[in-house]
Structures are given as C-alpha cells and as structure tokens.
Amino acid sequence: MDEIVIPSALIQSLRTASRVAVLTGAGISAESGVPTFRDAQSVLWARYRPEELATPGAFKRDPRLVWEWYEWRRNLVTDAKPNLGHRSLVIMETQVPDFTLITQNVDGLHQMAGSKNVIEIHGNMHRSKCSNEGTIFDQPELYEDKPPLCPDCGAYLRPDVVWFGESLPPEALQASWESAQNCDLFLSIGTSALVEPAATLPLLAQENGAEVAEINIQETRLTPHASYFIVGSAAQVLPELVKITWQVDMSAE
Ligand code: OAD
C-alpha cells in the first residue's frame, strides 16, 4: 500500500469545522465489490448499453426488460457490505456538529453502515415507485410480476432511481444545494464529478468560502480547483483521516 499523505491543514479544518458536506460516488462502493454503472455488464446483458436501459423511453418500450436489468443489478449488490470508507463517514457524522452526506450511489450502503443524514440524489435501487403516481414501495424483490403493478392504481412499478433524461428529486437537490452553500468544508469522495449536480456542488461550496478536499485514486476535473487532493482509495484514506483527526481507530473495531 502506498503511503497516504494527509495535509495537517486539512486535519485542522476538519477538526474545527462546524458544517461539513460530503459528496460520494461509485468509488466509495468499489471496495465493497459493487461494480460501477458502466462496469456492471455481464455476458447476459452485454448487448445492451446501460445508457439505453436506464431511461424512461426504454421502460415505456420494454418495461419487463428494464425491470429485469435492475433485478440483476440489485442481486449484484445484495451480498455487498459497507467498507471502512462508509464506516468512517459514520464516525465523521458523530464528530461534526452539522454533517450532510450527499450520495450519487443507489446501493444504500451508507445507510447500511449507519449514516443518518444521507441525501440520495439519484434514488435507491432497493425501492420502487409507481410510474404513474410516484408512491414509494420497499422491497421490490418480493413482487412476482415483472414489473409489478401498483396496488393502488394498477400502473407499473419502476425502480426509484433517477434515469438519464430525468430531473433529480427537487427536495434532495435543494437540500444538497443548501448544504454545499453553507458548509465550511466540502469533501468529494470517489466520484468523477462529471455529472451534474456533482460537478457544481464543490464549486458552489468554494464560492461560498468553504475549503474543498478531494479523495480519489486518480485526478478528476475537480482536482485543479480543490484545496486538497488526497490520492488513494476511500477505504484506506477515510479511516486514516478519522484516526488522525479524532483518534478513532477503525481497525480496532
Ligand atoms: P464514476 O464511475 O463516473 O466515477 C467513479 C470515480 O471513483 C472515478 O473518479 C474513480 O477514479 C474513483 N474511484 C474508483 N475506485 C475508487 C476507490 N476505491 N476509492 C476512491 N475513488 C475511487 O461514478 P460516479 O462519479 O459516481 O448516474 O458517477 C456519477 C453518476 O454517473 C452515477 O451516479 C450515475 C452515472 O451516470 C445515474 O445513474 C443517474
């Protein structure tokens, strides 16, 4: 393992920050074995492009195909467990007075780890919703029909995730906007920071006076703007950050 270098100024900022906003992406779940969106195709699904399945148009054309694709993706995540990166953010939430975790991931691993204040800007694949009225239903795997029908109105249920071409849930978007605007420190973790609003949130925080720290195994479009860039995997860097900042040793748990 390469040595992880965490600037002491970042430790100081984290220790003294009243408000911290964190944005996570697929990179934090990589070490839990969750394939990223575009990695996730198997032979079975190889002839389909995710960008052509995760759309409202695809669901309209072939609801069963799209439902089965999500069923397959849900099964990939079923055995996954939160890793030390997710668990470090649970500790961080207990140490920082005002802490918000914004995630683009739909795998639910932050909540499984124990994070409380989580904003899911792209939804959650473990929930479904009525394609007509938007009513939310848990545990889609319990249904036999593919896709199941809404018990209230008979329309198809669909995964409760944001598809290409759809807008983000307005409340989640508003809440993430506010936490970015008002934080003292913004951490961008394991995201390519290409998709909106992920691309804008750290910049918005910076414009409003926050420091921005990025943790990633490689540079991204955000890196030139970040106050701190820590190269390394989330599951290695975050426990180290928590250990140095608050003397909480995750490896001892
Ligand atoms: P990406 O797949 O675009 O980027 C993953 C990022 O994680 C990359 O920058 C990697 O370098 C980094 N990475 C990989 N392994 C890592 C590790 N162990 N530790 C730290 N970093 C690591 O995923 P997202 O940025 O999450 O949207 O993608 C954003 C959105 O684009 C997704 O939510 C999805 C997709 O289209 C929707 O489905 C609406």
Tab-separated table of C-alpha atoms and ligand atoms in Angstrom:
chain	number	residue	atom	x	y	z
A	1	MET	CA	0.000	0.000	0.000
A	2	ASP	CA	1.332	3.442	-0.950
A	3	GLU	CA	1.798	5.879	1.879
A	4	ILE	CA	-1.247	8.090	2.355
A	5	VAL	CA	-0.347	11.740	2.795
A	6	ILE	CA	-2.964	13.822	4.583
A	7	PRO	CA	-2.069	17.520	4.930
A	8	SER	CA	-2.140	18.728	8.543
A	9	ALA	CA	-4.073	21.831	7.443
A	10	LEU	CA	-6.904	19.543	6.312
A	11	ILE	CA	-6.910	17.739	9.663
A	12	GLN	CA	-7.136	21.103	11.387
A	13	SER	CA	-10.000	22.226	9.140
A	14	LEU	CA	-11.936	19.020	9.738
A	15	ARG	CA	-11.398	19.206	13.493
A	16	THR	CA	-12.672	22.769	13.711
A	17	ALA	CA	-15.388	22.741	11.015
A	18	SER	CA	-18.935	23.281	12.260
A	19	ARG	CA	-20.505	22.278	8.972
A	20	VAL	CA	-19.205	19.580	6.658
A	21	ALA	CA	-20.791	18.422	3.400
A	22	VAL	CA	-19.633	15.191	1.763
A	23	LEU	CA	-20.358	14.032	-1.779
A	24	THR	CA	-19.755	10.384	-2.647
A	25	GLY	CA	-19.801	8.434	-5.904
A	26	ALA	CA	-19.266	4.912	-7.168
A	27	GLY	CA	-15.617	4.905	-5.969
A	28	ILE	CA	-16.590	4.539	-2.302
A	29	SER	CA	-18.514	1.349	-3.041
A	30	ALA	CA	-15.825	-0.117	-5.310
A	31	GLU	CA	-14.090	-1.845	-2.387
A	32	SER	CA	-17.394	-3.381	-1.319
A	33	GLY	CA	-17.376	-5.157	-4.680
A	34	VAL	CA	-20.166	-3.068	-6.219
A	35	PRO	CA	-19.384	-2.610	-9.902
A	36	THR	CA	-19.751	0.908	-11.223
A	37	PHE	CA	-22.609	1.690	-13.514
A	38	ARG	CA	-20.691	1.139	-16.717
A	39	ASP	CA	-18.575	-1.789	-15.456
A	40	ALA	CA	-21.577	-3.775	-14.476
A	41	GLN	CA	-22.495	-5.541	-17.710
A	42	SER	CA	-22.184	-9.323	-17.825
A	43	VAL	CA	-22.362	-11.532	-20.901
A	44	LEU	CA	-26.072	-11.800	-20.280
A	45	TRP	CA	-26.561	-8.076	-20.683
A	46	ALA	CA	-23.582	-7.296	-22.900
A	47	ARG	CA	-25.653	-6.369	-25.933
A	48	TYR	CA	-27.401	-3.582	-24.051
A	49	ARG	CA	-25.818	-0.277	-23.094
A	50	PRO	CA	-26.770	0.991	-19.614
A	51	GLU	CA	-27.488	4.390	-21.135
A	52	GLU	CA	-30.149	2.693	-23.256
A	53	LEU	CA	-31.760	0.775	-20.391
A	54	ALA	CA	-31.792	3.444	-17.685
A	55	THR	CA	-34.205	5.757	-19.455
A	56	PRO	CA	-37.945	6.469	-19.286
A	57	GLY	CA	-38.162	5.658	-23.027
A	58	ALA	CA	-36.658	2.188	-22.517
A	59	PHE	CA	-39.141	1.449	-19.732
A	60	LYS	CA	-42.019	2.544	-21.915
A	61	ARG	CA	-40.833	0.353	-24.797
A	62	ASP	CA	-39.990	-2.725	-22.759
A	63	PRO	CA	-40.832	-2.468	-19.041
A	64	ARG	CA	-40.048	-6.109	-18.361
A	65	LEU	CA	-36.527	-5.835	-19.816
A	66	VAL	CA	-35.701	-2.767	-17.730
A	67	TRP	CA	-37.195	-4.281	-14.572
A	68	GLU	CA	-35.161	-7.482	-15.065
A	69	TRP	CA	-31.978	-5.498	-15.620
A	70	TYR	CA	-32.469	-3.736	-12.298
A	71	GLU	CA	-33.309	-7.036	-10.653
A	72	TRP	CA	-29.975	-8.347	-11.864
A	73	ARG	CA	-28.170	-5.211	-10.626
A	74	ARG	CA	-29.921	-5.466	-7.235
A	75	ASN	CA	-28.746	-9.046	-6.912
A	76	LEU	CA	-25.164	-7.929	-7.534
A	77	VAL	CA	-25.436	-5.593	-4.543
A	78	THR	CA	-27.314	-7.966	-2.237
A	79	ASP	CA	-24.173	-9.560	-0.824
A	80	ALA	CA	-22.194	-6.312	-0.621
A	81	LYS	CA	-21.295	-4.921	2.817
A	82	PRO	CA	-20.266	-1.367	3.726
A	83	ASN	CA	-16.479	-0.983	3.822
A	84	LEU	CA	-14.165	1.083	6.028
A	85	GLY	CA	-14.810	4.135	3.841
A	86	HIS	CA	-18.568	4.043	4.517
A	87	ARG	CA	-17.945	3.309	8.199
A	88	SER	CA	-15.509	6.207	8.578
A	89	LEU	CA	-18.217	8.587	7.390
A	90	VAL	CA	-20.480	7.266	10.159
A	91	ILE	CA	-17.794	8.271	12.690
A	92	MET	CA	-17.394	11.645	10.983
A	93	GLU	CA	-21.120	12.293	11.373
A	94	THR	CA	-20.844	11.762	15.136
A	95	GLN	CA	-17.910	14.201	15.406
A	96	VAL	CA	-19.024	17.106	13.220
A	97	PRO	CA	-21.819	19.335	14.617
A	98	ASP	CA	-23.606	19.717	11.258
A	99	PHE	CA	-22.889	16.932	8.799
A	100	THR	CA	-24.567	16.134	5.472
A	101	LEU	CA	-23.770	13.199	3.243
A	102	ILE	CA	-24.853	13.588	-0.376
A	103	THR	CA	-24.544	10.418	-2.421
A	104	GLN	CA	-24.937	9.614	-6.090
A	105	ASN	CA	-24.926	5.912	-5.276
A	106	VAL	CA	-28.164	3.954	-5.392
A	107	ASP	CA	-26.848	0.941	-3.446
A	108	GLY	CA	-27.948	2.002	0.070
A	109	LEU	CA	-24.554	1.116	1.614
A	110	HIS	CA	-24.199	4.411	3.526
A	111	GLN	CA	-27.440	3.774	5.402
A	112	MET	CA	-26.465	0.140	5.939
A	113	ALA	CA	-23.228	1.363	7.526
A	114	GLY	CA	-25.234	3.621	9.875
A	115	SER	CA	-25.059	7.086	8.312
A	116	LYS	CA	-28.136	9.109	9.275
A	117	ASN	CA	-28.257	12.352	7.332
A	118	VAL	CA	-27.987	10.945	3.804
A	119	ILE	CA	-29.314	12.714	0.718
A	120	GLU	CA	-29.722	10.284	-2.187
A	121	ILE	CA	-29.716	12.483	-5.250
A	122	HIS	CA	-30.047	9.552	-7.682
A	123	GLY	CA	-32.536	7.498	-5.646
A	124	ASN	CA	-32.183	3.956	-4.307
A	125	MET	CA	-32.400	0.697	-6.243
A	126	HIS	CA	-33.868	-1.131	-3.239
A	127	ARG	CA	-37.063	0.874	-3.544
A	128	SER	CA	-39.610	1.030	-6.336
A	129	LYS	CA	-42.215	3.626	-7.137
A	130	CYS	CA	-45.466	3.842	-9.039
A	131	SER	CA	-44.705	5.051	-12.567
A	132	ASN	CA	-47.986	6.945	-12.505
A	133	GLU	CA	-48.397	8.498	-9.060
A	134	GLY	CA	-44.873	8.193	-7.645
A	135	THR	CA	-45.934	6.299	-4.488
A	136	ILE	CA	-42.875	4.599	-2.989
A	137	PHE	CA	-42.738	0.867	-2.217
A	138	ASP	CA	-39.950	-1.035	-0.438
A	139	GLN	CA	-38.524	-4.441	-1.190
A	140	PRO	CA	-39.166	-4.792	-4.936
A	141	GLU	CA	-37.732	-8.315	-4.793
A	142	LEU	CA	-40.894	-9.519	-3.070
A	143	TYR	CA	-43.012	-8.999	-6.166
A	144	GLU	CA	-43.517	-11.748	-8.721
A	145	ASP	CA	-44.761	-9.770	-11.728
A	146	LYS	CA	-42.059	-8.136	-13.800
A	147	PRO	CA	-42.636	-5.296	-13.407
A	148	PRO	CA	-45.195	-5.472	-10.620
A	149	LEU	CA	-48.352	-3.405	-10.735
A	150	CYS	CA	-49.078	-0.601	-8.287
A	151	PRO	CA	-51.543	-1.932	-5.685
A	152	ASP	CA	-53.280	1.470	-5.653
A	153	CYS	CA	-53.728	2.336	-9.325
A	154	GLY	CA	-52.543	-0.645	-11.394
A	155	ALA	CA	-49.733	1.215	-13.216
A	156	TYR	CA	-46.298	-0.398	-13.460
A	157	LEU	CA	-43.887	-0.040	-10.562
A	158	ARG	CA	-40.410	1.112	-11.605
A	159	PRO	CA	-37.108	1.378	-9.704
A	160	ASP	CA	-36.946	4.516	-7.553
A	161	VAL	CA	-33.813	5.811	-9.269
A	162	VAL	CA	-33.079	8.785	-11.466
A	163	TRP	CA	-32.854	7.774	-15.123
A	164	PHE	CA	-30.997	9.524	-17.904
A	165	GLY	CA	-33.011	12.494	-19.071
A	166	GLU	CA	-34.943	12.789	-15.789
A	167	SER	CA	-34.667	15.579	-13.269
A	168	LEU	CA	-33.330	14.987	-9.798
A	169	PRO	CA	-35.767	14.822	-6.895
A	170	PRO	CA	-36.316	18.544	-6.135
A	171	GLU	CA	-36.138	18.197	-2.338
A	172	ALA	CA	-32.889	16.243	-2.457
A	173	LEU	CA	-31.443	18.728	-4.910
A	174	GLN	CA	-32.443	21.700	-2.781
A	175	ALA	CA	-31.053	20.113	0.400
A	176	SER	CA	-27.727	19.277	-1.238
A	177	TRP	CA	-27.502	22.776	-2.689
A	178	GLU	CA	-28.045	24.300	0.736
A	179	SER	CA	-25.543	22.076	2.498
A	180	ALA	CA	-22.897	22.886	-0.136
A	181	GLN	CA	-23.592	26.597	0.138
A	182	ASN	CA	-23.405	26.643	3.915
A	183	CYS	CA	-20.554	24.283	4.736
A	184	ASP	CA	-17.059	25.158	5.984
A	185	LEU	CA	-15.517	22.086	4.389
A	186	PHE	CA	-16.668	20.046	1.376
A	187	LEU	CA	-15.309	16.537	0.755
A	188	SER	CA	-15.661	14.950	-2.687
A	189	ILE	CA	-15.022	11.213	-2.431
A	190	GLY	CA	-14.794	8.575	-5.180
A	191	THR	CA	-16.656	10.484	-7.846
A	192	SER	CA	-15.575	11.513	-11.301
A	193	ALA	CA	-17.507	14.740	-10.589
A	194	LEU	CA	-18.660	14.907	-14.201
A	195	VAL	CA	-22.405	14.552	-13.852
A	196	GLU	CA	-24.475	17.474	-12.595
A	197	PRO	CA	-25.015	18.493	-9.862
A	198	ALA	CA	-21.940	16.631	-8.583
A	199	ALA	CA	-19.843	18.827	-10.823
A	200	THR	CA	-21.229	22.058	-9.403
A	201	LEU	CA	-21.671	21.294	-5.695
A	202	PRO	CA	-17.977	21.548	-4.685
A	203	LEU	CA	-17.559	24.717	-6.734
A	204	LEU	CA	-20.631	26.228	-5.121
A	205	ALA	CA	-19.175	25.403	-1.697
A	206	GLN	CA	-15.896	27.030	-2.675
A	207	GLU	CA	-17.583	30.181	-3.984
A	208	ASN	CA	-19.235	30.488	-0.605
A	209	GLY	CA	-15.949	30.303	1.269
A	210	ALA	CA	-15.578	26.582	2.010
A	211	GLU	CA	-12.426	24.567	1.558
A	212	VAL	CA	-12.746	21.632	-0.828
A	213	ALA	CA	-10.919	18.346	-0.320
A	214	GLU	CA	-10.979	15.531	-2.837
A	215	ILE	CA	-10.236	11.852	-2.237
A	216	ASN	CA	-9.841	9.704	-5.339
A	217	ILE	CA	-7.500	7.113	-6.793
A	218	GLN	CA	-6.899	9.464	-9.709
A	219	GLU	CA	-7.240	13.114	-10.640
A	220	THR	CA	-10.584	14.364	-11.896
A	221	ARG	CA	-11.920	17.542	-13.401
A	222	LEU	CA	-12.370	18.850	-9.857
A	223	THR	CA	-8.737	18.309	-8.811
A	224	PRO	CA	-7.322	21.634	-10.127
A	225	HIS	CA	-9.961	23.500	-8.092
A	226	ALA	CA	-9.624	21.524	-4.859
A	227	SER	CA	-7.819	22.975	-1.841
A	228	TYR	CA	-6.578	19.450	-1.011
A	229	PHE	CA	-6.277	16.349	-3.181
A	230	ILE	CA	-5.547	13.068	-1.428
A	231	VAL	CA	-4.707	10.280	-3.796
A	232	GLY	CA	-5.797	6.895	-2.545
A	233	SER	CA	-8.758	4.620	-2.129
A	234	ALA	CA	-11.665	5.761	0.013
A	235	ALA	CA	-11.481	2.642	2.183
A	236	GLN	CA	-7.847	3.440	3.035
A	237	VAL	CA	-7.803	7.232	3.195
A	238	LEU	CA	-11.002	7.795	5.217
A	239	PRO	CA	-10.086	5.585	8.219
A	240	GLU	CA	-6.707	7.324	8.311
A	241	LEU	CA	-8.367	10.742	8.201
A	242	VAL	CA	-10.718	9.816	11.061
A	243	LYS	CA	-7.862	8.311	13.060
A	244	ILE	CA	-5.608	11.344	12.824
A	245	THR	CA	-8.397	13.887	13.288
A	246	TRP	CA	-10.295	12.342	16.213
A	247	GLN	CA	-8.084	9.447	17.360
A	248	VAL	CA	-10.765	6.924	16.441
A	249	ASP	CA	-9.106	3.743	15.268
A	250	MET	CA	-11.431	1.918	12.857
A	251	SER	CA	-9.127	-1.071	12.540
A	252	ALA	CA	-9.627	-1.735	16.253
A	253	GLU	CA	-13.406	-2.145	15.867
B	1	OAD	P1	-17.904	7.190	-11.966
B	1	OAD	O1	-17.866	5.725	-12.344
B	1	OAD	O2	-18.102	8.208	-13.018
B	1	OAD	O3	-16.559	7.578	-11.180
B	1	OAD	C1	-16.044	6.797	-10.133
B	1	OAD	C2	-14.863	7.545	-9.559
B	1	OAD	O4	-14.397	6.817	-8.439
B	1	OAD	C3	-13.690	7.725	-10.510
B	1	OAD	O5	-13.231	9.064	-10.455
B	1	OAD	C4	-12.634	6.762	-9.951
B	1	OAD	O6	-11.312	7.244	-10.159
B	1	OAD	C5	-12.978	6.762	-8.493
B	1	OAD	N1	-12.611	5.556	-7.750
B	1	OAD	C6	-12.647	4.272	-8.171
B	1	OAD	N2	-12.319	3.431	-7.171
B	1	OAD	C7	-12.068	4.205	-6.083
B	1	OAD	C8	-11.702	3.942	-4.731
B	1	OAD	N3	-11.506	2.698	-4.288
B	1	OAD	N4	-11.545	5.000	-3.892
B	1	OAD	C9	-11.724	6.275	-4.328
B	1	OAD	N5	-12.066	6.583	-5.586
B	1	OAD	C10	-12.243	5.575	-6.453
B	1	OAD	O7	-19.011	7.257	-10.821
B	1	OAD	P2	-19.783	8.493	-10.249
B	1	OAD	O8	-18.910	9.694	-10.176
B	1	OAD	O9	-20.466	8.021	-9.023
B	1	OAD	O10	-25.792	8.439	-12.542
B	1	OAD	O11	-20.883	8.695	-11.389
B	1	OAD	C11	-21.879	9.647	-11.204
B	1	OAD	C12	-23.159	9.218	-11.874
B	1	OAD	O12	-22.940	8.941	-13.262
B	1	OAD	C13	-23.765	7.937	-11.342
B	1	OAD	O13	-24.498	8.134	-10.172
B	1	OAD	C14	-24.669	7.545	-12.495
B	1	OAD	C15	-23.722	7.794	-13.656
B	1	OAD	O14	-24.271	8.042	-14.849
B	1	OAD	C16	-27.037	7.949	-12.702
B	1	OAD	O15	-27.266	6.763	-12.767
B	1	OAD	C17	-28.120	8.982	-12.783
